PDB file of C-alpha atoms in Angstrom:
ATOM      1  CA  UNK S   1       6.027 -10.440   3.408  1.00 50.00           C
ATOM      2  CA  UNK S   2       6.418 -13.472   5.770  1.00 53.00           C
ATOM      3  CA  UNK S   3       9.435 -14.478   3.884  1.00 54.00           C
ATOM      4  CA  UNK S   4      11.260 -16.087   6.450  1.00 57.00           C
ATOM      5  CA  UNK S   5       7.925 -17.660   8.275  1.00 56.00           C
ATOM      6  CA  UNK S   6       6.835 -19.955   5.433  1.00 55.00           C
ATOM      7  CA  UNK S   7      10.169 -21.332   5.319  1.00 59.00           C
ATOM      8  CA  UNK S   8       9.547 -22.751   8.718  1.00 59.00           C
ATOM      9  CA  UNK S   9       6.753 -24.088   8.192  1.00 54.00           C
ATOM     10  CA  UNK S  10       6.489 -25.381   4.726  1.00 56.00           C
ATOM     11  CA  UNK S  11       7.570 -29.085   6.201  1.00 53.00           C
ATOM     12  CA  UNK S  12       3.298 -28.487   8.239  1.00 58.00           C
ATOM     13  CA  UNK S  13       2.171 -26.973   5.349  1.00 64.00           C
ATOM     14  CA  UNK S  14       1.642 -26.352   1.193  1.00 82.00           C
ATOM     15  CA  UNK S  15       0.569 -24.080  -0.018  1.00 88.00           C
ATOM     16  CA  UNK S  16      -1.861 -24.287  -2.824  1.00 90.00           C
ATOM     17  CA  UNK S  17      -3.772 -21.205  -2.808  1.00 91.00           C
ATOM     18  CA  UNK S  18      -3.154 -17.103  -2.067  1.00 89.00           C
ATOM     19  CA  UNK S  19      -5.909 -17.053   0.739  1.00 88.00           C
ATOM     20  CA  UNK S  20      -4.009 -19.486   3.169  1.00 92.00           C
ATOM     21  CA  UNK S  21      -1.328 -17.069   3.354  1.00 92.00           C
ATOM     22  CA  UNK S  22      -4.069 -15.096   5.487  1.00 93.00           C
ATOM     23  CA  UNK S  23      -4.566 -17.960   7.505  1.00 92.00           C
ATOM     24  CA  UNK S  24      -0.691 -18.355   8.185  1.00 93.00           C
ATOM     25  CA  UNK S  25      -0.169 -14.405   8.625  1.00 94.00           C
ATOM     26  CA  UNK S  26      -2.991 -14.919  11.060  1.00 95.00           C
ATOM     27  CA  UNK S  27      -1.584 -17.986  13.285  1.00 94.00           C
ATOM     28  CA  UNK S  28       2.417 -15.866  12.725  1.00 94.00           C
ATOM     29  CA  UNK S  29       1.870 -12.883  13.663  1.00 96.00           C
ATOM     30  CA  UNK S  30       0.515 -10.800  16.863  1.00 96.00           C
ATOM     31  CA  UNK S  31      -2.815  -9.869  17.174  1.00 97.00           C
ATOM     32  CA  UNK S  32      -3.091  -5.561  16.500  1.00 96.00           C
ATOM     33  CA  UNK S  33      -0.329  -6.689  13.120  1.00 96.00           C
ATOM     34  CA  UNK S  34      -3.034  -9.043  12.189  1.00 97.00           C
ATOM     35  CA  UNK S  35      -6.152  -6.716  12.890  1.00 96.00           C
ATOM     36  CA  UNK S  36      -3.598  -3.634  11.155  1.00 94.00           C
ATOM     37  CA  UNK S  37      -3.913  -5.254   7.995  1.00 94.00           C
ATOM     38  CA  UNK S  38      -6.892  -7.437   7.583  1.00 94.00           C
ATOM     39  CA  UNK S  39      -9.058  -5.185   9.313  1.00 93.00           C
ATOM     40  CA  UNK S  40     -11.343  -2.745   7.527  1.00 90.00           C
ATOM     41  CA  UNK S  41     -12.862   0.278   8.845  1.00 89.00           C
ATOM     42  CA  UNK S  42     -16.434   0.100  10.750  1.00 91.00           C
ATOM     43  CA  UNK S  43     -18.452  -2.694   9.484  1.00 91.00           C
ATOM     44  CA  UNK S  44     -16.273  -3.495   6.849  1.00 91.00           C
ATOM     45  CA  UNK S  45     -18.938  -3.310   4.203  1.00 91.00           C
ATOM     46  CA  UNK S  46     -16.271  -2.173   1.388  1.00 88.00           C
ATOM     47  CA  UNK S  47     -12.926  -4.288   2.344  1.00 90.00           C
ATOM     48  CA  UNK S  48     -16.033  -7.138   2.003  1.00 92.00           C
ATOM     49  CA  UNK S  49     -16.885  -5.662  -1.244  1.00 92.00           C
ATOM     50  CA  UNK S  50     -13.567  -5.067  -2.335  1.00 88.00           C
ATOM     51  CA  UNK S  51     -13.020  -9.135  -2.042  1.00 88.00           C
ATOM     52  CA  UNK S  52     -16.605  -9.510  -4.046  1.00 92.00           C
ATOM     53  CA  UNK S  53     -15.450  -8.075  -6.576  1.00 92.00           C
ATOM     54  CA  UNK S  54     -12.759 -10.361  -7.862  1.00 87.00           C
ATOM     55  CA  UNK S  55     -16.196 -12.783  -8.103  1.00 88.00           C
ATOM     56  CA  UNK S  56     -17.728 -10.554 -10.644  1.00 92.00           C
ATOM     57  CA  UNK S  57     -15.213 -11.375 -12.702  1.00 90.00           C
ATOM     58  CA  UNK S  58     -15.231 -13.356 -15.665  1.00 90.00           C
ATOM     59  CA  UNK S  59     -13.649 -15.578 -18.058  1.00 86.00           C
ATOM     60  CA  UNK S  60     -14.518 -15.396 -21.599  1.00 87.00           C
ATOM     61  CA  UNK S  61     -12.955 -19.233 -23.014  1.00 85.00           C
ATOM     62  CA  UNK S  62     -12.139 -18.534 -27.201  1.00 84.00           C
ATOM     63  CA  UNK S  63     -12.558 -22.442 -28.526  1.00 88.00           C
ATOM     64  CA  UNK S  64     -10.039 -23.076 -31.064  1.00 91.00           C
ATOM     65  CA  UNK S  65      -7.746 -20.072 -30.253  1.00 89.00           C
ATOM     66  CA  UNK S  66      -3.556 -21.255 -30.698  1.00 90.00           C
ATOM     67  CA  UNK S  67      -2.729 -20.745 -26.842  1.00 86.00           C
ATOM     68  CA  UNK S  68       0.677 -22.247 -27.030  1.00 89.00           C
ATOM     69  CA  UNK S  69       2.446 -18.812 -26.521  1.00 90.00           C
ATOM     70  CA  UNK S  70      -0.087 -16.192 -24.442  1.00 89.00           C
ATOM     71  CA  UNK S  71       1.882 -12.588 -24.067  1.00 94.00           C
ATOM     72  CA  UNK S  72       0.489 -10.646 -20.492  1.00 95.00           C
ATOM     73  CA  UNK S  73       2.800  -7.751 -20.917  1.00 98.00           C
ATOM     74  CA  UNK S  74       1.357  -3.452 -20.700  1.00 97.00           C
ATOM     75  CA  UNK S  75       2.518  -0.523 -20.246  1.00 95.00           C
ATOM     76  CA  UNK S  76       1.776   2.172 -16.950  1.00 93.00           C
ATOM     77  CA  UNK S  77       3.190   5.770 -17.624  1.00 90.00           C
ATOM     78  CA  UNK S  78       5.186   4.744 -20.401  1.00 91.00           C
ATOM     79  CA  UNK S  79       6.707   1.620 -18.419  1.00 94.00           C
ATOM     80  CA  UNK S  80       6.842  -1.938 -19.407  1.00 97.00           C
ATOM     81  CA  UNK S  81       5.775  -4.457 -16.602  1.00 98.00           C
ATOM     82  CA  UNK S  82       5.729  -8.161 -16.882  1.00 98.00           C
ATOM     83  CA  UNK S  83       1.232  -8.296 -16.573  1.00 96.00           C
ATOM     84  CA  UNK S  84      -1.298  -6.149 -15.290  1.00 95.00           C
ATOM     85  CA  UNK S  85      -1.078  -6.331 -12.125  1.00 95.00           C
ATOM     86  CA  UNK S  86       1.457  -4.015  -8.972  1.00 96.00           C
ATOM     87  CA  UNK S  87       2.191  -3.754  -5.244  1.00 96.00           C
ATOM     88  CA  UNK S  88      -0.020  -1.088  -4.536  1.00 93.00           C
ATOM     89  CA  UNK S  89       1.215   1.106  -1.069  1.00 94.00           C
ATOM     90  CA  UNK S  90       0.741  -0.770   1.909  1.00 94.00           C
ATOM     91  CA  UNK S  91       2.196   1.159   4.877  1.00 94.00           C
ATOM     92  CA  UNK S  92       4.726  -0.840   8.137  1.00 96.00           C
ATOM     93  CA  UNK S  93       5.531  -4.042   6.191  1.00 97.00           C
ATOM     94  CA  UNK S  94       8.071  -4.927   8.701  1.00 98.00           C
ATOM     95  CA  UNK S  95       5.535  -5.107  11.534  1.00 96.00           C
ATOM     96  CA  UNK S  96       5.815  -8.066   9.907  1.00 95.00           C
ATOM     97  CA  UNK S  97       9.122  -8.861   8.683  1.00 95.00           C
ATOM     98  CA  UNK S  98      12.267  -7.497   9.535  1.00 95.00           C
ATOM     99  CA  UNK S  99      12.285  -7.809   5.502  1.00 97.00           C
ATOM    100  CA  UNK S 100       9.597  -5.357   4.799  1.00 97.00           C
ATOM    101  CA  UNK S 101       9.862  -3.587   1.851  1.00 98.00           C
ATOM    102  CA  UNK S 102      13.693  -4.166   0.794  1.00 97.00           C
ATOM    103  CA  UNK S 103      11.425  -7.540   0.333  1.00 98.00           C
ATOM    104  CA  UNK S 104       8.609  -6.923  -1.661  1.00 98.00           C
ATOM    105  CA  UNK S 105      11.477  -4.362  -3.450  1.00 98.00           C
ATOM    106  CA  UNK S 106      12.628  -6.929  -4.740  1.00 98.00           C
ATOM    107  CA  UNK S 107      10.030  -9.336  -5.652  1.00 97.00           C
ATOM    108  CA  UNK S 108       8.682  -7.112  -8.102  1.00 98.00           C
ATOM    109  CA  UNK S 109      11.846  -6.124  -9.126  1.00 98.00           C
ATOM    110  CA  UNK S 110      12.395 -10.025  -9.889  1.00 98.00           C
ATOM    111  CA  UNK S 111       8.287 -10.093 -11.636  1.00 98.00           C
ATOM    112  CA  UNK S 112       8.890  -7.656 -13.607  1.00 98.00           C
ATOM    113  CA  UNK S 113       6.442  -5.315 -12.206  1.00 98.00           C
ATOM    114  CA  UNK S 114       6.034  -2.046 -10.616  1.00 97.00           C
ATOM    115  CA  UNK S 115       5.428  -1.654  -6.602  1.00 97.00           C
ATOM    116  CA  UNK S 116       4.518   1.567  -5.284  1.00 96.00           C
ATOM    117  CA  UNK S 117       5.979   2.371  -1.779  1.00 97.00           C
ATOM    118  CA  UNK S 118       3.790   4.053   1.214  1.00 95.00           C
ATOM    119  CA  UNK S 119       4.205   7.395   2.642  1.00 92.00           C
ATOM    120  CA  UNK S 120       4.355   5.510   5.671  1.00 92.00           C
ATOM    121  CA  UNK S 121       6.228   2.587   4.712  1.00 96.00           C
ATOM    122  CA  UNK S 122       9.189   1.637   7.729  1.00 97.00           C
ATOM    123  CA  UNK S 123      11.742   1.556   4.840  1.00 97.00           C
ATOM    124  CA  UNK S 124      13.150   5.121   3.345  1.00 96.00           C
ATOM    125  CA  UNK S 125      13.100   6.190   0.156  1.00 96.00           C
ATOM    126  CA  UNK S 126      16.546   5.217  -0.493  1.00 97.00           C
ATOM    127  CA  UNK S 127      16.850   2.660   1.336  1.00 97.00           C
ATOM    128  CA  UNK S 128      14.129   0.846  -1.014  1.00 98.00           C
ATOM    129  CA  UNK S 129      16.105   1.913  -3.688  1.00 98.00           C
ATOM    130  CA  UNK S 130      18.719   0.635  -2.718  1.00 97.00           C
ATOM    131  CA  UNK S 131      17.817  -3.171  -3.130  1.00 96.00           C
ATOM    132  CA  UNK S 132      18.603  -3.170  -6.668  1.00 95.00           C
ATOM    133  CA  UNK S 133      17.202  -2.056 -10.328  1.00 96.00           C
ATOM    134  CA  UNK S 134      13.020  -1.853 -10.354  1.00 96.00           C
ATOM    135  CA  UNK S 135      10.625   0.847 -11.370  1.00 96.00           C
ATOM    136  CA  UNK S 136       9.289   1.860  -8.593  1.00 96.00           C
ATOM    137  CA  UNK S 137       5.890   4.801  -7.954  1.00 94.00           C
ATOM    138  CA  UNK S 138       6.123   6.703  -4.383  1.00 93.00           C
ATOM    139  CA  UNK S 139       2.673   7.151  -2.859  1.00 92.00           C
ATOM    140  CA  UNK S 140       2.201  10.927  -0.678  1.00 87.00           C
ATOM    141  CA  UNK S 141       0.104  12.792   1.260  1.00 81.00           C
ATOM    142  CA  UNK S 142      -0.731  16.058   1.120  1.00 76.00           C
ATOM    143  CA  UNK S 143       0.771  17.250   4.738  1.00 77.00           C
ATOM    144  CA  UNK S 144       0.005  20.972   6.473  1.00 75.00           C
ATOM    145  CA  UNK S 145       3.614  21.410   6.097  1.00 77.00           C
ATOM    146  CA  UNK S 146       3.613  21.845   2.017  1.00 77.00           C
ATOM    147  CA  UNK S 147       7.765  21.620   2.747  1.00 82.00           C
ATOM    148  CA  UNK S 148       7.673  18.245   3.773  1.00 83.00           C
ATOM    149  CA  UNK S 149       5.754  17.865   1.302  1.00 82.00           C
ATOM    150  CA  UNK S 150       8.045  19.384  -0.854  1.00 85.00           C
ATOM    151  CA  UNK S 151      11.018  17.484   0.473  1.00 87.00           C
ATOM    152  CA  UNK S 152       9.451  14.254   0.043  1.00 89.00           C
ATOM    153  CA  UNK S 153       8.703  13.917  -3.644  1.00 88.00           C
ATOM    154  CA  UNK S 154      12.906  15.422  -4.423  1.00 88.00           C
ATOM    155  CA  UNK S 155      14.010  12.415  -2.407  1.00 92.00           C
ATOM    156  CA  UNK S 156      11.792   9.903  -3.990  1.00 92.00           C
ATOM    157  CA  UNK S 157      12.753  11.352  -7.210  1.00 91.00           C
ATOM    158  CA  UNK S 158      16.576  11.802  -6.816  1.00 92.00           C
ATOM    159  CA  UNK S 159      15.951   8.182  -6.007  1.00 95.00           C
ATOM    160  CA  UNK S 160      14.738   7.409  -8.633  1.00 94.00           C
ATOM    161  CA  UNK S 161      11.115   6.673  -7.530  1.00 94.00           C
ATOM    162  CA  UNK S 162       9.061   7.357 -11.110  1.00 92.00           C
ATOM    163  CA  UNK S 163       5.952   8.810 -10.807  1.00 91.00           C
ATOM    164  CA  UNK S 164       4.060  10.137  -7.179  1.00 88.00           C
ATOM    165  CA  UNK S 165       1.321   7.984  -6.272  1.00 88.00           C
ATOM    166  CA  UNK S 166      -1.114  11.087  -4.489  1.00 83.00           C
ATOM    167  CA  UNK S 167      -4.295  10.356  -2.403  1.00 82.00           C
ATOM    168  CA  UNK S 168      -6.916  12.227  -2.319  1.00 73.00           C
ATOM    169  CA  UNK S 169      -9.271  10.495  -0.572  1.00 71.00           C
ATOM    170  CA  UNK S 170      -7.909  11.084   3.374  1.00 68.00           C
ATOM    171  CA  UNK S 171      -8.754  13.601   5.818  1.00 67.00           C
ATOM    172  CA  UNK S 172      -8.987  11.797   8.036  1.00 70.00           C
ATOM    173  CA  UNK S 173      -8.638   8.191   8.872  1.00 75.00           C
ATOM    174  CA  UNK S 174     -10.765   5.550   8.751  1.00 82.00           C
ATOM    175  CA  UNK S 175     -12.666   4.312  12.034  1.00 88.00           C
ATOM    176  CA  UNK S 176     -11.135   1.146  12.789  1.00 90.00           C
ATOM    177  CA  UNK S 177     -12.558  -0.217  15.604  1.00 93.00           C
ATOM    178  CA  UNK S 178     -10.436  -3.365  15.252  1.00 92.00           C
ATOM    179  CA  UNK S 179      -7.259  -1.361  16.010  1.00 92.00           C
ATOM    180  CA  UNK S 180      -9.422   0.694  18.505  1.00 92.00           C
ATOM    181  CA  UNK S 181      -9.632  -1.687  20.389  1.00 94.00           C
ATOM    182  CA  UNK S 182      -5.985  -2.986  20.008  1.00 93.00           C
ATOM    183  CA  UNK S 183      -4.767   0.697  20.916  1.00 93.00           C
ATOM    184  CA  UNK S 184      -3.031   0.741  17.424  1.00 92.00           C
ATOM    185  CA  UNK S 185      -0.332   2.147  17.654  1.00 90.00           C
ATOM    186  CA  UNK S 186       3.392   1.599  15.608  1.00 90.00           C
ATOM    187  CA  UNK S 187       5.677  -0.736  17.829  1.00 92.00           C
ATOM    188  CA  UNK S 188       8.473   1.339  19.858  1.00 90.00           C
ATOM    189  CA  UNK S 189      11.483   0.077  17.120  1.00 93.00           C
ATOM    190  CA  UNK S 190      10.047   0.553  14.370  1.00 94.00           C
ATOM    191  CA  UNK S 191       9.905   4.599  12.765  1.00 92.00           C
ATOM    192  CA  UNK S 192       8.284   5.744   9.039  1.00 92.00           C
ATOM    193  CA  UNK S 193      11.400   6.218   7.928  1.00 94.00           C
ATOM    194  CA  UNK S 194      10.448   8.701   5.355  1.00 93.00           C
ATOM    195  CA  UNK S 195       9.325  11.437   7.685  1.00 89.00           C
ATOM    196  CA  UNK S 196      12.630  10.576   9.785  1.00 86.00           C
ATOM    197  CA  UNK S 197      14.084  14.251  10.567  1.00 77.00           C
ATOM    198  CA  UNK S 198      10.960  16.069  10.275  1.00 75.00           C
ATOM    199  CA  UNK S 199       8.939  15.490  13.661  1.00 60.00           C
ATOM    200  CA  UNK S 200       7.737  12.992  11.694  1.00 58.00           C
ATOM    201  CA  UNK S 201       8.760   9.982  12.284  1.00 47.00           C
ATOM    202  CA  UNK S 202       7.578   8.826  16.244  1.00 49.00           C
ATOM    203  CA  UNK S 203       4.122   7.948  16.400  1.00 46.00           C
ATOM    204  CA  UNK S 204       2.751   8.014  19.792  1.00 49.00           C
ATOM    205  CA  UNK S 205       0.506   5.457  21.599  1.00 49.00           C
ATOM    206  CA  UNK S 206      -3.808   7.599  22.405  1.00 49.00           C
ATOM    207  CA  UNK S 207      -6.147   7.315  23.338  1.00 49.00           C
ATOM    208  CA  UNK S 208      -8.402   5.501  20.774  1.00 51.00           C
ATOM    209  CA  UNK S 209      -5.724   4.317  18.437  1.00 51.00           C
ATOM    210  CA  UNK S 210      -2.052   5.476  17.543  1.00 53.00           C
ATOM    211  CA  UNK S 211      -2.136   6.000  14.066  1.00 52.00           C
ATOM    212  CA  UNK S 212      -5.708   7.415  14.311  1.00 54.00           C
ATOM    213  CA  UNK S 213      -4.339  10.864  16.221  1.00 59.00           C
ATOM    214  CA  UNK S 214      -1.691  10.918  13.445  1.00 56.00           C
ATOM    215  CA  UNK S 215      -3.053  11.300  10.977  1.00 52.00           C
ATOM    216  CA  UNK S 216      -5.193  13.730  11.992  1.00 56.00           C
ATOM    217  CA  UNK S 217      -2.751  16.037  13.023  1.00 57.00           C
ATOM    218  CA  UNK S 218      -0.128  15.322  10.125  1.00 53.00           C
ATOM    219  CA  UNK S 219      -2.949  15.458   7.305  1.00 50.00           C
ATOM    220  CA  UNK S 220      -4.637  18.843   5.780  1.00 54.00           C
ATOM    221  CA  UNK S 221      -8.655  17.312   5.475  1.00 51.00           C
ATOM    222  CA  UNK S 222      -8.910  21.002   3.608  1.00 47.00           C
ATOM    223  CA  UNK S 223      -6.918  18.840   0.573  1.00 45.00           C
ATOM    224  CA  UNK S 224      -9.548  16.758  -0.157  1.00 40.00           C
ATOM    225  CA  UNK S 225     -11.414  15.036  -3.310  1.00 41.00           C
ATOM    226  CA  UNK S 226     -13.441  12.982  -1.708  1.00 37.00           C
ATOM    227  CA  UNK S 227     -15.270  11.144  -5.012  1.00 41.00           C
ATOM    228  CA  UNK S 228     -12.809  10.041  -6.469  1.00 48.00           C
ATOM    229  CA  UNK S 229     -14.911   7.550  -7.642  1.00 49.00           C
ATOM    230  CA  UNK S 230     -17.107   9.911  -9.531  1.00 46.00           C
ATOM    231  CA  UNK S 231     -16.720  10.338 -13.595  1.00 46.00           C
ATOM    232  CA  UNK S 232     -17.025  14.583 -13.323  1.00 47.00           C
ATOM    233  CA  UNK S 233     -14.494  14.642 -10.791  1.00 51.00           C
ATOM    234  CA  UNK S 234     -11.893  13.023 -12.401  1.00 50.00           C
ATOM    235  CA  UNK S 235     -12.114  15.851 -15.591  1.00 49.00           C
ATOM    236  CA  UNK S 236     -11.066  18.513 -12.161  1.00 46.00           C
ATOM    237  CA  UNK S 237      -8.203  16.272 -11.274  1.00 50.00           C
ATOM    238  CA  UNK S 238      -7.037  15.674 -15.051  1.00 50.00           C
ATOM    239  CA  UNK S 239      -7.555  19.806 -14.769  1.00 53.00           C
ATOM    240  CA  UNK S 240      -4.260  19.693 -12.101  1.00 49.00           C
ATOM    241  CA  UNK S 241      -2.400  17.243 -14.481  1.00 52.00           C
ATOM    242  CA  UNK S 242      -3.203  14.142 -13.222  1.00 52.00           C
ATOM    243  CA  UNK S 243      -2.007  11.296 -15.848  1.00 57.00           C
ATOM    244  CA  UNK S 244      -2.985   8.521 -14.370  1.00 60.00           C
ATOM    245  CA  UNK S 245      -5.611   7.833 -11.843  1.00 57.00           C
ATOM    246  CA  UNK S 246      -6.137   4.866  -9.155  1.00 60.00           C
ATOM    247  CA  UNK S 247      -9.315   4.301  -7.784  1.00 59.00           C
ATOM    248  CA  UNK S 248      -9.513   3.320  -4.584  1.00 58.00           C
ATOM    249  CA  UNK S 249     -11.137   2.800  -1.416  1.00 58.00           C
ATOM    250  CA  UNK S 250      -8.314   2.791   0.925  1.00 59.00           C
ATOM    251  CA  UNK S 251      -8.455  -0.554   2.896  1.00 57.00           C
ATOM    252  CA  UNK S 252     -12.556  -0.064   2.760  1.00 55.00           C
ATOM    253  CA  UNK S 253     -15.426   0.347   5.126  1.00 55.00           C
TER     254      UNK S 253
END
């Protein structure tokens, strides 16, 4: 996401570990923007658990095995990708860099993997599709206005997106304390591009957080499959034709 910013600091710092990107972002981004990307909800317990979970994954070395040719390719929903890593939906990427979702789409294509575009992207499905070929999914919230949902699905399909990633764990947004303190809202020079013309593109600044108020006004709280980590719920989802289940924590709490 930092694009050209990295070129500016290349002389002073050589990146040797992926964790260093966060340090660079903190130096380069406005506090409100950095806090939005970096923080979770309330005590951030789930966010810490998400990070610590990776330390519990161990590799078991296999000795005297030919590793001269390693194949990390796999398939997701029948699509071949170069590695078992995909790009999850991340909202409002142009807050970090003018290229925003364009750069992410091009990077995913170059790496041979899948990008999932956020509903709350600062680039539309059509704009992302125009960056060139690539396997792309579209993350979708269920809005109160079902006509909006139908329009977004049709546009994603026409733009060549291959699957819909339906978010069902957000009847309301988590209480992100950093966003409340910063009075977070989308900068005035940006809009949620997928909603332009639908009276949903602008996010007003509110007493707490413009984002929280926006979600409260648009998301249908009656359709909540909360508890998607429970196996019995997954059978319920399958009855509605779910093909692939992504168990995420939505920035963590």
